[in-house]
mmCIF file of C-alpha atoms and ligand atoms in Angstrom:
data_model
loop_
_atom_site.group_PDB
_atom_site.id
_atom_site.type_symbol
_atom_site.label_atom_id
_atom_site.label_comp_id
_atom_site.label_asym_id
_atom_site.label_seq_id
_atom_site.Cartn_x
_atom_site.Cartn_y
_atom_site.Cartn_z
ATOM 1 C CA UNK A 979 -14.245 8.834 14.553
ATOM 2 C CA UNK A 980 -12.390 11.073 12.074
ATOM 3 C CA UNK A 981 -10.232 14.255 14.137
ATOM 4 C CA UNK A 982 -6.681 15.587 14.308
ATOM 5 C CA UNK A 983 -6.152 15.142 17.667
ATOM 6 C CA UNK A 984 -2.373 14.026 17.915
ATOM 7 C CA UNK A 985 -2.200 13.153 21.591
ATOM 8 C CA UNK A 986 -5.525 11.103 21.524
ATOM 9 C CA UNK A 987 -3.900 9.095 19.336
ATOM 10 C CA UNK A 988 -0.921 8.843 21.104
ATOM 11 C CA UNK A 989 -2.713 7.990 24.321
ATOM 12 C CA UNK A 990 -4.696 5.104 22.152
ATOM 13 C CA UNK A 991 -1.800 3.638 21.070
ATOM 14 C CA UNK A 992 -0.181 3.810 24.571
ATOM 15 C CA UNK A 993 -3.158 2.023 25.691
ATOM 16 C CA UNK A 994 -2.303 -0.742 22.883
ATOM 17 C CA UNK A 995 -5.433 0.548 21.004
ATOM 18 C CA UNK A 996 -5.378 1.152 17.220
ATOM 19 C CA UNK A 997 -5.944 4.043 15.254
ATOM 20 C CA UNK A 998 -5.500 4.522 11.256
ATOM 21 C CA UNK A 999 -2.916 6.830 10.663
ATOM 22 C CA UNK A 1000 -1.829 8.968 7.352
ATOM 23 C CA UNK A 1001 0.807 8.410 5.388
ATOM 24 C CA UNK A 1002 2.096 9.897 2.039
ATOM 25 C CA UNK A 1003 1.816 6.181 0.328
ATOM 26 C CA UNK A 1004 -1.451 4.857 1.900
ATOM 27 C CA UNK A 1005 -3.284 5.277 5.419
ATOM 28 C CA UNK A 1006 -2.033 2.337 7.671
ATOM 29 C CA UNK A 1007 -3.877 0.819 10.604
ATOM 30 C CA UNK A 1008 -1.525 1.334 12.936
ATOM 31 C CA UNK A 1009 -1.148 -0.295 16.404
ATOM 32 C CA UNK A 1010 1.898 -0.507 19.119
ATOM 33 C CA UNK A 1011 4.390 -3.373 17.692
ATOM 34 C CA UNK A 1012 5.517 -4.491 20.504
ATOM 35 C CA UNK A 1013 1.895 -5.054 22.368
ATOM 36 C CA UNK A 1014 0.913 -8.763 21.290
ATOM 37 C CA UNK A 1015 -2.756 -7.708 22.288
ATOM 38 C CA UNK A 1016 -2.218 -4.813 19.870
ATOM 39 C CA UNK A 1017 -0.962 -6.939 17.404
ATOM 40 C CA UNK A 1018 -3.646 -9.586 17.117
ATOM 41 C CA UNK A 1019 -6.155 -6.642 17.274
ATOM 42 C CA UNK A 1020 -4.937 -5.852 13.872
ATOM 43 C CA UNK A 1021 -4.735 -9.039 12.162
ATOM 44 C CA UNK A 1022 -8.601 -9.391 13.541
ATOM 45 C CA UNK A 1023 -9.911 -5.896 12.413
ATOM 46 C CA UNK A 1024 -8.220 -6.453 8.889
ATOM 47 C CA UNK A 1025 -9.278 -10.350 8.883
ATOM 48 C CA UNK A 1026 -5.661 -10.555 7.970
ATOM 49 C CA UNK A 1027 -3.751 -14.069 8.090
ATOM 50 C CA UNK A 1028 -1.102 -14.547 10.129
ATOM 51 C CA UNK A 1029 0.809 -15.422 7.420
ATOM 52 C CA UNK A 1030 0.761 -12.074 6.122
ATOM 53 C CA UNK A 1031 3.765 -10.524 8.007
ATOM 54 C CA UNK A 1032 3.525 -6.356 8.895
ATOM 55 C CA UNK A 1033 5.592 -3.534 8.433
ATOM 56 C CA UNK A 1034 7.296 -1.642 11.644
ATOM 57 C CA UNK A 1035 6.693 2.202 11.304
ATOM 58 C CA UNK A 1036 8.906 4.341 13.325
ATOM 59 C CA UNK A 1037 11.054 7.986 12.595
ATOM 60 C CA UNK A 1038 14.297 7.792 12.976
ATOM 61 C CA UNK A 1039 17.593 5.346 12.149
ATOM 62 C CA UNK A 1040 18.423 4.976 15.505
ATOM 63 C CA UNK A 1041 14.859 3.529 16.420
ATOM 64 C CA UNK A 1042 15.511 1.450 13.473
ATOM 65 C CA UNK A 1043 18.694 -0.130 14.613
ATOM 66 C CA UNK A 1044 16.983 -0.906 17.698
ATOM 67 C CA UNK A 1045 15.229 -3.723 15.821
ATOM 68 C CA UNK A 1046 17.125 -5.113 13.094
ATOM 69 C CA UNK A 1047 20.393 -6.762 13.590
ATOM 70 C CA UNK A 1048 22.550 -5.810 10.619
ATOM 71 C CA UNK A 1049 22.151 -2.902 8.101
ATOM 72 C CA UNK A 1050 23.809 -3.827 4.693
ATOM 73 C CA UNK A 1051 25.898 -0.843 3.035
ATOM 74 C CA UNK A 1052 23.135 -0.988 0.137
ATOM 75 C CA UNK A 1053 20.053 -0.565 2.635
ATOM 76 C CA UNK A 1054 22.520 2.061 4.368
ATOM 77 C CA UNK A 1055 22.416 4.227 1.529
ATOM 78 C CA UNK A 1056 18.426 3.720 0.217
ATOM 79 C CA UNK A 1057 17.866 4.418 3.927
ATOM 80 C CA UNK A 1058 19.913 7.427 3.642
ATOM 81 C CA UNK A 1059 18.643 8.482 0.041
ATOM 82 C CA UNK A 1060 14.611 8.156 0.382
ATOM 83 C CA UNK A 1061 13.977 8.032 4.241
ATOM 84 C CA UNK A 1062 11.231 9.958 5.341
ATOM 85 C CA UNK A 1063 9.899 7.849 2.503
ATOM 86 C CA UNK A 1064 8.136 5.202 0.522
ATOM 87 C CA UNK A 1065 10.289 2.512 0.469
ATOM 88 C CA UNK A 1066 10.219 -0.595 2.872
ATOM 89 C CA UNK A 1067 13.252 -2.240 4.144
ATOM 90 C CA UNK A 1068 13.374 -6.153 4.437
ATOM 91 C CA UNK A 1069 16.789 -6.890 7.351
ATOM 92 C CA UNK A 1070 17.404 -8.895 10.012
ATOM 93 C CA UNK A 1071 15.181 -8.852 12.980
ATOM 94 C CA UNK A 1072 16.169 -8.290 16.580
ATOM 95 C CA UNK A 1073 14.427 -10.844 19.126
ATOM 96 C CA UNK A 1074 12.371 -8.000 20.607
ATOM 97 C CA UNK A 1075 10.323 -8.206 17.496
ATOM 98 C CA UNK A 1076 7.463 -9.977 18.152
ATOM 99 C CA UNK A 1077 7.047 -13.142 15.851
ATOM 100 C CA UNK A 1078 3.583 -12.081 15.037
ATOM 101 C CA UNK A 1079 5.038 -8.992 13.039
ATOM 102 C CA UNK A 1080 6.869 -10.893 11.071
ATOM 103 C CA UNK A 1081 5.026 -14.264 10.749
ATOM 104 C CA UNK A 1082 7.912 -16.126 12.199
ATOM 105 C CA UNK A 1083 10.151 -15.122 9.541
ATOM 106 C CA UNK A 1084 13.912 -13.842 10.357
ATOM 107 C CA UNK A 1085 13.447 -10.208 8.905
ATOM 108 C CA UNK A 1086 11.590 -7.847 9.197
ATOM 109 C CA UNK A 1087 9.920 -4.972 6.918
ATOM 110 C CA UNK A 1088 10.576 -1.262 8.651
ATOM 111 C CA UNK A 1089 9.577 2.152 6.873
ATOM 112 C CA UNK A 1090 10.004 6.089 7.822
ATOM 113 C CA UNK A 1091 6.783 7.306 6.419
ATOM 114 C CA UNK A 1092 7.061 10.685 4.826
ATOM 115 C CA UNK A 1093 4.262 12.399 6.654
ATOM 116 C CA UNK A 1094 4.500 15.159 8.973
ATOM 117 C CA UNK A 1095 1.458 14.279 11.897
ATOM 118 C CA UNK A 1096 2.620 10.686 11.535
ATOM 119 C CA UNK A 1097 6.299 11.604 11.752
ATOM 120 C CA UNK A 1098 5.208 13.690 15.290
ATOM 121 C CA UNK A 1099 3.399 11.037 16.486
ATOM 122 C CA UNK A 1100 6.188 8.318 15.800
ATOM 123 C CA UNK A 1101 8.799 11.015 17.522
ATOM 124 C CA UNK A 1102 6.711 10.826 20.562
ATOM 125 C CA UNK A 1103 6.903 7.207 21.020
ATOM 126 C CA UNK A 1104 9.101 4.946 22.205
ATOM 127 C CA UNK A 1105 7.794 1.925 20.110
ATOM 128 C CA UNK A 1106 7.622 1.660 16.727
ATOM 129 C CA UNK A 1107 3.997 1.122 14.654
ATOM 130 C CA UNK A 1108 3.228 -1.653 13.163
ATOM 131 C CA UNK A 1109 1.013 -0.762 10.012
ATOM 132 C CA UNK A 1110 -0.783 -2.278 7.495
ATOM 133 C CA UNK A 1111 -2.588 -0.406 5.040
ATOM 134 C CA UNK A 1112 -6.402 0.275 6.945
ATOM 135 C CA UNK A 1113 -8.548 -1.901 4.591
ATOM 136 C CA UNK A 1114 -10.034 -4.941 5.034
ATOM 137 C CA UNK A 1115 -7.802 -7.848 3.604
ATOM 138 C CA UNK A 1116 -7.642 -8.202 -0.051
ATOM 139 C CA UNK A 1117 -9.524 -4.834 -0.338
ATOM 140 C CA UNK A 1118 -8.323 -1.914 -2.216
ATOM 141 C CA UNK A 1119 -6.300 0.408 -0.059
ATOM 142 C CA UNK A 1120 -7.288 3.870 1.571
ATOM 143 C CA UNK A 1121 -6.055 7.148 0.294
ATOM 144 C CA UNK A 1122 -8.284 9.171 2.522
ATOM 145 C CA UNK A 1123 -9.825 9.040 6.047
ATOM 146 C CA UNK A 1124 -12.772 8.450 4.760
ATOM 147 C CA UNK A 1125 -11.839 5.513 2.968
ATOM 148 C CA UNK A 1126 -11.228 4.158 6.399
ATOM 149 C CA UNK A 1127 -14.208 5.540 8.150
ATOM 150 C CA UNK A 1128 -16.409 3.983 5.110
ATOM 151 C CA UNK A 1129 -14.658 0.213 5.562
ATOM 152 C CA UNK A 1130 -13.668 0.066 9.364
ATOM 153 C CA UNK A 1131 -15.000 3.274 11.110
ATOM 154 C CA UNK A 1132 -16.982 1.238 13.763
ATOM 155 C CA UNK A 1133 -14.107 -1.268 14.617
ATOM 156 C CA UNK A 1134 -11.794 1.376 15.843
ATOM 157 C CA UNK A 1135 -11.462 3.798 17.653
ATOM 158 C CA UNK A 1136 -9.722 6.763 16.399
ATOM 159 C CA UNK A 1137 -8.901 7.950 12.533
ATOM 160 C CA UNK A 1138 -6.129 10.824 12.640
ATOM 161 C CA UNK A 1139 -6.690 12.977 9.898
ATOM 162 C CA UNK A 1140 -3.822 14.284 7.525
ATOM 163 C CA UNK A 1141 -5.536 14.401 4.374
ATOM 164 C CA UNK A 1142 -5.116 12.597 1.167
ATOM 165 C CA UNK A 1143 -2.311 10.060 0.344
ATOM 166 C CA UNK A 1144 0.573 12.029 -1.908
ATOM 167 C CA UNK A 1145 1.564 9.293 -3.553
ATOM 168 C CA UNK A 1146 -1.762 6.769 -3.246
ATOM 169 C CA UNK A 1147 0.127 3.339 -3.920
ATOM 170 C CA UNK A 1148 1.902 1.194 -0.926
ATOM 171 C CA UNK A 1149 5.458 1.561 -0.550
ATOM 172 C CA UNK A 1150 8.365 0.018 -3.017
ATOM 173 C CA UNK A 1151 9.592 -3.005 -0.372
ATOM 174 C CA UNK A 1152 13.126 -3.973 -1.171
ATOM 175 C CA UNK A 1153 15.281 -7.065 0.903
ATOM 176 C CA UNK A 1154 18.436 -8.616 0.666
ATOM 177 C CA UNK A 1155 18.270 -12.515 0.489
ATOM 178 C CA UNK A 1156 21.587 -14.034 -0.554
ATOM 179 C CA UNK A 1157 23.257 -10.071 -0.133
ATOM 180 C CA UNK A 1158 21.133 -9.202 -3.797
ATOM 181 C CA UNK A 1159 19.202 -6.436 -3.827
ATOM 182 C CA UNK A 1160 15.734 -7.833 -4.228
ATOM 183 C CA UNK A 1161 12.338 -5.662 -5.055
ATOM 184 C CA UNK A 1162 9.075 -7.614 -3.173
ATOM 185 C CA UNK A 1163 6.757 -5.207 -4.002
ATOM 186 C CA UNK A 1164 6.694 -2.807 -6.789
ATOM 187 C CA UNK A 1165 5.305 0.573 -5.101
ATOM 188 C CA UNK A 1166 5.460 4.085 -5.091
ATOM 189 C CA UNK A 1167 9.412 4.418 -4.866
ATOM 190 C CA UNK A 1168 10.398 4.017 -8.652
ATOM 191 C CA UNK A 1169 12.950 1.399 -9.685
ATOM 192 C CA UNK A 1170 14.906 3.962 -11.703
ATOM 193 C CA UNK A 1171 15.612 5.683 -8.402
ATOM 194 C CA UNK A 1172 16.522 2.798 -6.458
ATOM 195 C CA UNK A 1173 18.592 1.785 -9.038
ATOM 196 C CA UNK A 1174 20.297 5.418 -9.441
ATOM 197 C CA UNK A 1175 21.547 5.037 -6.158
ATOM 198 C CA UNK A 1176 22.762 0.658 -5.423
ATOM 199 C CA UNK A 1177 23.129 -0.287 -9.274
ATOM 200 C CA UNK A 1178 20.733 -2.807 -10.693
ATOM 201 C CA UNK A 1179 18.072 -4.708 -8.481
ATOM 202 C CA UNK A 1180 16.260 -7.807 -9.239
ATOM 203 C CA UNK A 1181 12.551 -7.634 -9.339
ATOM 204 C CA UNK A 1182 10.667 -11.113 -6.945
ATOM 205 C CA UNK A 1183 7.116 -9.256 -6.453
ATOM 206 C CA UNK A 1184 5.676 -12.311 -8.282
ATOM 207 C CA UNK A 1185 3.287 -13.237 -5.035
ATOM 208 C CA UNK A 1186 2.131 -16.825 -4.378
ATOM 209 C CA UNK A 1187 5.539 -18.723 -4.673
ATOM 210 C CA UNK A 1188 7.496 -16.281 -3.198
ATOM 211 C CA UNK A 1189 8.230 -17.533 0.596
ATOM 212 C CA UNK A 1190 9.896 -13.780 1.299
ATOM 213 C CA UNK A 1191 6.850 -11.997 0.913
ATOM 214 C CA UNK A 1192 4.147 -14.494 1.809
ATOM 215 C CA UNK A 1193 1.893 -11.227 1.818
ATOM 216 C CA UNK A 1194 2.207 -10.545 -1.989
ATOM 217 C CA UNK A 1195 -1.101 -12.512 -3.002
ATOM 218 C CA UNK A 1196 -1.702 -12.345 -6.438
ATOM 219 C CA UNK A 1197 -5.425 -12.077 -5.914
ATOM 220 C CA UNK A 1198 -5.204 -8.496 -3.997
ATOM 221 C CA UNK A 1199 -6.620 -5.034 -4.134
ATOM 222 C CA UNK A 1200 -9.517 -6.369 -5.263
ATOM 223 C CA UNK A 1201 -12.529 -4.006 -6.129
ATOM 224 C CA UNK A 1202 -15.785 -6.350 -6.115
ATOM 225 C CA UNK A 1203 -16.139 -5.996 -9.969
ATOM 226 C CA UNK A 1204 -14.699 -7.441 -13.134
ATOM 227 C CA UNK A 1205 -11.998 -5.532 -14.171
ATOM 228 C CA UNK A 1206 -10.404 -6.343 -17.949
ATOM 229 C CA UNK A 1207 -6.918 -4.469 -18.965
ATOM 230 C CA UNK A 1208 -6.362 -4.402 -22.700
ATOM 231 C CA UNK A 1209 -7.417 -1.742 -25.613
ATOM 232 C CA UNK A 1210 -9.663 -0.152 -23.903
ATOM 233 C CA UNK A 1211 -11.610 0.910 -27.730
ATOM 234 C CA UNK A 1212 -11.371 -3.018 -28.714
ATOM 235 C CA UNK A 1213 -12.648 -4.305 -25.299
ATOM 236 C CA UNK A 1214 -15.970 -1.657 -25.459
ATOM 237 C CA UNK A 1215 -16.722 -3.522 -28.901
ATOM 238 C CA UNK A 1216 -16.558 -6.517 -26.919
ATOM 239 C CA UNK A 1217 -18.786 -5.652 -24.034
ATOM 240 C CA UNK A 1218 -21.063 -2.957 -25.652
ATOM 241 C CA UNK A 1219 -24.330 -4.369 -24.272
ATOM 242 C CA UNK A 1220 -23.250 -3.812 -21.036
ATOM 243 C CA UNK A 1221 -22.866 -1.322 -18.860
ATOM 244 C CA UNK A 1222 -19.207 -0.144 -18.657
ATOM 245 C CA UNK A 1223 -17.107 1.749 -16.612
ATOM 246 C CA UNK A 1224 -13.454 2.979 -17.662
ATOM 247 C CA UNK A 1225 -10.218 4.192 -15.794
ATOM 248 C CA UNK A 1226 -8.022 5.056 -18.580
ATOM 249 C CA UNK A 1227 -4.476 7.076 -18.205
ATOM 250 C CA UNK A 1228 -5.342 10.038 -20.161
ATOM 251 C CA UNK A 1229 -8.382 9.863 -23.034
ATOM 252 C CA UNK A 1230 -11.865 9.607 -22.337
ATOM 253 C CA UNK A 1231 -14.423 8.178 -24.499
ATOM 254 C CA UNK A 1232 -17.260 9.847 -25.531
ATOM 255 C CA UNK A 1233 -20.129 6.744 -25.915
ATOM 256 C CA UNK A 1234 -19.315 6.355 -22.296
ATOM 257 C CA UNK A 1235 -21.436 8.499 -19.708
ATOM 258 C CA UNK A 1236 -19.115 10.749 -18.101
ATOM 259 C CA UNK A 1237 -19.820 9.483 -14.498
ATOM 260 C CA UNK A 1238 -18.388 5.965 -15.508
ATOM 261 C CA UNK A 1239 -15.109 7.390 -16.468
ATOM 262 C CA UNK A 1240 -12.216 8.083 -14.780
ATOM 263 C CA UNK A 1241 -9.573 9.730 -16.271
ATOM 264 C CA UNK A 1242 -6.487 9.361 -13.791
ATOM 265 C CA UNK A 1243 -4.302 12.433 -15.674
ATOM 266 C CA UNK A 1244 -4.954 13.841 -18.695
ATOM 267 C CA UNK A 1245 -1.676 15.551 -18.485
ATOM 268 C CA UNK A 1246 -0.173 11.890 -18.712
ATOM 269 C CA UNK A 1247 1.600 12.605 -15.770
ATOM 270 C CA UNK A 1248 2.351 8.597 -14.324
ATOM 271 C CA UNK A 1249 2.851 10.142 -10.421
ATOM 272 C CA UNK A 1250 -0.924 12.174 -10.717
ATOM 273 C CA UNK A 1251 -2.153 9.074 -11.744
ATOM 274 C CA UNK A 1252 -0.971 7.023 -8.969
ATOM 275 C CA UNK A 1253 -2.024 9.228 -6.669
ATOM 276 C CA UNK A 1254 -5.565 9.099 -8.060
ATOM 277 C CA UNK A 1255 -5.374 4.834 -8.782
ATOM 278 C CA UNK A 1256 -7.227 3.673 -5.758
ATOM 279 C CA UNK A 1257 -9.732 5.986 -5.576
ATOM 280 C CA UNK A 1258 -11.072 5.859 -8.568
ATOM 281 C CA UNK A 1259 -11.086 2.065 -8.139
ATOM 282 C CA UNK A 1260 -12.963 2.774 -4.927
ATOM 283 C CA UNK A 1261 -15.343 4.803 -6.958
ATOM 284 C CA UNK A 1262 -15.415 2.525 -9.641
ATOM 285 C CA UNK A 1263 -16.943 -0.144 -7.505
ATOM 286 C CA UNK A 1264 -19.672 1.906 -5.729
ATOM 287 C CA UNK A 1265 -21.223 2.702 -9.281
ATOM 288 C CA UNK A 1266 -21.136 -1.340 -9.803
ATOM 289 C CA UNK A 1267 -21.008 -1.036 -13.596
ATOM 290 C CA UNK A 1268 -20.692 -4.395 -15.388
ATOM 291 C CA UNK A 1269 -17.003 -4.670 -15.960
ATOM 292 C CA UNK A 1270 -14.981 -2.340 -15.042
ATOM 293 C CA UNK A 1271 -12.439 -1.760 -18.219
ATOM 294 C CA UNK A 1272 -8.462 -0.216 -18.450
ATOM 295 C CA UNK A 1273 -5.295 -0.593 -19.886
ATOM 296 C CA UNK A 1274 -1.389 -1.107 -19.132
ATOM 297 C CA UNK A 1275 0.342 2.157 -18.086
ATOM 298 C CA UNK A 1276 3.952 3.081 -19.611
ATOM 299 C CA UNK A 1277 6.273 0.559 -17.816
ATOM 300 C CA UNK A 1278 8.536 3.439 -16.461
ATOM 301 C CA UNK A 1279 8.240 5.077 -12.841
ATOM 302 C CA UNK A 1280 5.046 4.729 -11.123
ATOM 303 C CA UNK A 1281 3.635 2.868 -14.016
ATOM 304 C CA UNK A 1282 4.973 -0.808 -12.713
ATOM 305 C CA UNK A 1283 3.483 0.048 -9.530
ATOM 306 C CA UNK A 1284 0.334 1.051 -11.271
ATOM 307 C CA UNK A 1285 -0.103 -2.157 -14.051
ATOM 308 C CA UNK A 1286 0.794 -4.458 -10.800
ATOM 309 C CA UNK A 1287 -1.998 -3.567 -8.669
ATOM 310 C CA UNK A 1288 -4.149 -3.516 -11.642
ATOM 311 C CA UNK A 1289 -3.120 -7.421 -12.869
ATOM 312 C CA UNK A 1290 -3.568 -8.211 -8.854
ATOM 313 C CA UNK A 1291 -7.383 -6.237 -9.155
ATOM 314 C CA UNK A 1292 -7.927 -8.226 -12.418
ATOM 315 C CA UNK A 1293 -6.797 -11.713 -11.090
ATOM 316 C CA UNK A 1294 -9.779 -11.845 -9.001
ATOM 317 C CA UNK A 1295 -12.188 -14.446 -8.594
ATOM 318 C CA UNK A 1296 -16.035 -12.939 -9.728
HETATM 319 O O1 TXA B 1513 2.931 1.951 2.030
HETATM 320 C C1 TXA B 1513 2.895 0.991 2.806
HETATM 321 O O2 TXA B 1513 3.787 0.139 2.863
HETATM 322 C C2 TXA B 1513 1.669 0.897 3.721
HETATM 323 C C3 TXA B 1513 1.718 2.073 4.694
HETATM 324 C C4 TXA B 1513 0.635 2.000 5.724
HETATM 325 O O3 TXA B 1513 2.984 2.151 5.276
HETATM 326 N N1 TXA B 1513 1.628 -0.367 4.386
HETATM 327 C C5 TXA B 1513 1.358 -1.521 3.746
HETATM 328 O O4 TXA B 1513 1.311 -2.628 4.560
HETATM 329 O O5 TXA B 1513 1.156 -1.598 2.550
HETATM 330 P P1 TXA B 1513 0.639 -4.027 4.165
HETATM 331 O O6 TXA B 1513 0.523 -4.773 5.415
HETATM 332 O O7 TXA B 1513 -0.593 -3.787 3.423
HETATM 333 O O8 TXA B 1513 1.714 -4.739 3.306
HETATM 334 C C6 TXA B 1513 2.833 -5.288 3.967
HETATM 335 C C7 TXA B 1513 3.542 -6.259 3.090
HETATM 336 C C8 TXA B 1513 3.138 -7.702 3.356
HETATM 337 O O9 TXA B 1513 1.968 -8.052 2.667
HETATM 338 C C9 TXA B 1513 4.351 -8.454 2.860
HETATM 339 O O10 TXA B 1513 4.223 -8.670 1.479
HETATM 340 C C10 TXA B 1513 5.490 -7.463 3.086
HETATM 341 O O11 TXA B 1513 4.909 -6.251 3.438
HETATM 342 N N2 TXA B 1513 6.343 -7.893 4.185
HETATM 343 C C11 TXA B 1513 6.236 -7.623 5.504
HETATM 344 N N3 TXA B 1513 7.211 -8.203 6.216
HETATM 345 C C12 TXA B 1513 7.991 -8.853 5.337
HETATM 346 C C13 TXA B 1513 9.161 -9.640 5.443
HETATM 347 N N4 TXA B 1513 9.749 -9.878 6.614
HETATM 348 N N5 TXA B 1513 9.683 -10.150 4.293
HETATM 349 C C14 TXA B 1513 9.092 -9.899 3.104
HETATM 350 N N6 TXA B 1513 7.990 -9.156 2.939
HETATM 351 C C15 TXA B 1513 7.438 -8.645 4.030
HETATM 352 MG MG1 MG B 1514 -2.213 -3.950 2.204
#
């Protein structure tokens, strides 16, 4: 059920109950992170591996301390700079975080989600949410409650509605092994800006043999088609007795029918175009064209978010 009833979802998640809740990167299903039965709940609704640790959602600093063990100065000042926010912190966990949350590892992943109903509802309670985006393992994410509703509406109970996603790709998650600055994820905090504030980072969101971010599959975000990314012109040559479907950044091609193209800004505007990623992916698959064909985005800003997701949506088996 899809409604904007704040304190029904506050009273489901008190109840150690899970409800999908907005957020400006994607919608998370969100459940209390400190409930074990709450916890497992999640991984079974998502058909989520263990091994695939979660991310603690709560409002403020102080709630954050209450978890991790050590802030670095570095963290200190991202925290500072782009909390409310989408960027995930990777410290030290506290013992009262349950090893489910962070599949037994020694850190833990915490955001302040920049989203005003979520940041009410996280003000009201006294535990923090753990959240992973509210899709179905190795789906594509949800920008909208009724990407949720569509994929898990009759496994839980309660969607809260705040919209669609501002941004539309999962949050930039940064940690500190060794005291080095260290991007897991690529997401929808830009590099540049992290790196305007700490200095230069080193970029690990290279999945499978990285044992910090066992979650970073390669094969993720997978819409059930073939998807090719190349010249989009060449690659129509290439597959023109079938029927194709395009997500391009800005041009649209006229021997394509209309309703197979998706056009993510024709202003060439890398932030519109993140926001509108996933959903046209979404869409993308519904129509079931043959292959599904795009191209690398400028690698500046949003645009590494954007060409990672689509390698990870291209990597899949068919
Ligand atoms: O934007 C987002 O981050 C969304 C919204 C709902 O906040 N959440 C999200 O969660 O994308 P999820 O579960 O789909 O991705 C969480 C990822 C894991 O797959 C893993 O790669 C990383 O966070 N992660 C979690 N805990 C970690 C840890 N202790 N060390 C390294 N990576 C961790
Ligand atoms: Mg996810």
């Amino acid at each position: 059920m899809i409604g904007k009833d704040l304190a029904k979802a506050e009273n489901l998640l008190r109840e150690g109950k899970l409800v999908a809740i907005p957020t400006e990167t994607v919608y998370g299903l969100a459940g209390n992170g400190f409930n074990e039965e709450a916890l497992l709940e999640i991984f079974k609704v998502k058909n989520r591996p263990f091994f695939d640790p979660l991310i603690l959602h709560t409002d403020s600093l102080d709630k954050v301390k209450q978890i991790v063990s050590d802030i670095p100065d570095q963290a200190l000042s991202l925290a500072d700079t782009f909390w409310p926010g989408s960027l995930t912190l990777v410290l030290p966990k506290k013992n009262n975080v349950p090893d489910l949350v962070s599949s037994g590892l020694t850190t833990v992943a915490i955001r302040i989600p920049n989203h005003p109903i979520s940041l009410k509802l996280l003000s009201k309670l006294e535990f923090p949410l753990a959240a992973p985006s509210a899709n179905p393992f190795g789906y594509i994410s949800p920008t909208t409650p009724f990407h949720v509703s569509d994929q898990l509406g009759d496994k839980i109970p309660y969607i809260l509605d705040g919209g669609n996603c501002n941004i539309g790709i999962e949050s930039t998650i940064i940690g500190f092994p060794n005291n080095k600055p260290t991007i897991f994820r690529k997401g929808g905090l830009s590099i540049e800006q992290i790196e305007n504030v700490i200095g230069p980072v080193s970029i690990n969101s290279n999945s499978n043999s990285n044992p910090d971010a066992p979650g970073m599959l390669k094969k993720h975000y997978s819409p059930r088609n073939r998807i090719e990314i190349g010249d989009i012109d060449l690659m129509m040559k290439k597959y023109h007795n079938k029927t194709i479907g395009i997500l391009s950044f800005f041009k649209s091609y006229d021997q394509i029918p209309k309703d197979l193209q998706f056009v993510l800004s024709p202003k060439m505007d890398l932030n519109e175009a993140g926001k509108n990623l996933f959903t046209a992916l979404r869409a993308l698959d519904q129509l079931n064209p043959e292959v599904i064909l795009t191209e690398y985005f400028p690698e500046e800003g949003l645009g590494l978010a954007i060409n990672d997701r689509l390698k990870r949506a291209a990597a899949a088996d068919h």
